[in-house]
Amino acid sequence: MRAMGGLWRWRHNPLRRATDLVEAWLALTSLLLILLVAPVIGTLVGGLAQDTLQRSVRDQIRTRHLVTATVVRKLSRSPLDTDPETSSAHDLRSRVIADWTAPDGSFHHGPTLVEGKSADPGDRFAMWTDAHGAVVARPLDPATATTHAVLAGIGAALLTSGAVEAARRLLVWRMVRRRYARWDQEWERAGPDWGRTGAGS
């Protein structure tokens, strides 16, 4: 609104400089870019992210398998965990040695994480592996993927708006610097006794 008001105010004003009109047009153009182009870019980026993430979700669901493992023994706490009083997300998991059979029929034995602090020998728990039995993370949830895509779109729109506003401010700053430089040149040309010419002093 300020940009439109600036254009209207400078339309027939005799004090108007060329840079004033350029600055008002620049503000209006920036406003239109932020209101029209930034949402389009955000929508495009969000759509591309959604397609990519949903494809990744389908691939992960296809290649990751839920298998049942059996606890052989519990592993001691990591030497890096020096403060037993601190509680964090990793406290909800226990490191164990477990046995499991991969989807391809191969037998595996090794360290893994099990949910919960109590993991006694013989306890069974579910874990995710690839087709050959290597431990992998849980597949990405479709709803989580959609959330990430929406956040990517919003981020792209905000970055576009920020870039447009930064470019506008940079251009205005350069115009103001140029204007001040011209004023300095005019003052130098006028000389130190500006305003006293013909006064007989």
mmCIF file of N, CA and C in Angstrom, residues 28-43 157 160-161 164:
data_model
loop_
_atom_site.group_PDB
_atom_site.id
_atom_site.type_symbol
_atom_site.label_atom_id
_atom_site.label_comp_id
_atom_site.label_asym_id
_atom_site.label_seq_id
_atom_site.Cartn_x
_atom_site.Cartn_y
_atom_site.Cartn_z
ATOM 1 N N LEU A 28 6.577 -1.144 -5.434
ATOM 2 C CA LEU A 28 5.365 -1.788 -5.946
ATOM 3 C C LEU A 28 5.696 -3.126 -6.612
ATOM 4 N N THR A 29 6.761 -3.136 -7.415
ATOM 5 C CA THR A 29 7.170 -4.378 -8.080
ATOM 6 C C THR A 29 7.539 -5.441 -7.056
ATOM 7 N N SER A 30 8.276 -5.048 -6.011
ATOM 8 C CA SER A 30 8.662 -5.998 -4.966
ATOM 9 C C SER A 30 7.438 -6.562 -4.268
ATOM 10 N N LEU A 31 6.469 -5.688 -3.986
ATOM 11 C CA LEU A 31 5.241 -6.139 -3.332
ATOM 12 C C LEU A 31 4.502 -7.159 -4.191
ATOM 13 N N LEU A 32 4.398 -6.885 -5.489
ATOM 14 C CA LEU A 32 3.710 -7.816 -6.386
ATOM 15 C C LEU A 32 4.452 -9.140 -6.493
ATOM 16 N N LEU A 33 5.792 -9.075 -6.534
ATOM 17 C CA LEU A 33 6.578 -10.316 -6.585
ATOM 18 C C LEU A 33 6.376 -11.141 -5.322
ATOM 19 N N ILE A 34 6.361 -10.468 -4.175
ATOM 20 C CA ILE A 34 6.183 -11.192 -2.909
ATOM 21 C C ILE A 34 4.789 -11.804 -2.829
ATOM 22 N N LEU A 35 3.769 -11.070 -3.297
ATOM 23 C CA LEU A 35 2.404 -11.569 -3.197
ATOM 24 C C LEU A 35 2.047 -12.598 -4.260
ATOM 25 N N LEU A 36 2.676 -12.521 -5.435
ATOM 26 C CA LEU A 36 2.290 -13.405 -6.536
ATOM 27 C C LEU A 36 3.320 -14.493 -6.844
ATOM 28 N N VAL A 37 4.588 -14.106 -6.919
ATOM 29 C CA VAL A 37 5.616 -15.063 -7.348
ATOM 30 C C VAL A 37 6.051 -15.981 -6.210
ATOM 31 N N ALA A 38 6.226 -15.433 -5.006
ATOM 32 C CA ALA A 38 6.701 -16.253 -3.880
ATOM 33 C C ALA A 38 5.764 -17.427 -3.588
ATOM 34 N N PRO A 39 4.428 -17.237 -3.551
ATOM 35 C CA PRO A 39 3.556 -18.406 -3.332
ATOM 36 C C PRO A 39 3.646 -19.439 -4.448
ATOM 37 N N VAL A 40 3.827 -18.973 -5.687
ATOM 38 C CA VAL A 40 3.943 -19.922 -6.805
ATOM 39 C C VAL A 40 5.210 -20.756 -6.645
ATOM 40 N N ILE A 41 6.322 -20.096 -6.315
ATOM 41 C CA ILE A 41 7.578 -20.827 -6.115
ATOM 42 C C ILE A 41 7.445 -21.786 -4.940
ATOM 43 N N GLY A 42 6.801 -21.334 -3.856
ATOM 44 C CA GLY A 42 6.590 -22.221 -2.705
ATOM 45 C C GLY A 42 5.761 -23.437 -3.070
ATOM 46 N N THR A 43 4.721 -23.217 -3.880
ATOM 47 C CA THR A 43 3.879 -24.342 -4.301
ATOM 48 C C THR A 43 4.651 -25.318 -5.180
ATOM 49 N N ALA A 157 8.973 -20.200 -0.202
ATOM 50 C CA ALA A 157 8.226 -18.948 -0.364
ATOM 51 C C ALA A 157 8.827 -17.842 0.503
ATOM 52 N N THR A 160 12.147 -16.723 -1.009
ATOM 53 C CA THR A 160 11.909 -15.879 -2.184
ATOM 54 C C THR A 160 11.510 -14.470 -1.761
ATOM 55 N N SER A 161 10.603 -14.386 -0.785
ATOM 56 C CA SER A 161 10.185 -13.063 -0.294
ATOM 57 C C SER A 161 11.365 -12.303 0.296
ATOM 58 N N VAL A 164 13.664 -11.062 -2.523
ATOM 59 C CA VAL A 164 13.084 -9.900 -3.223
ATOM 60 C C VAL A 164 13.249 -8.637 -2.378
#
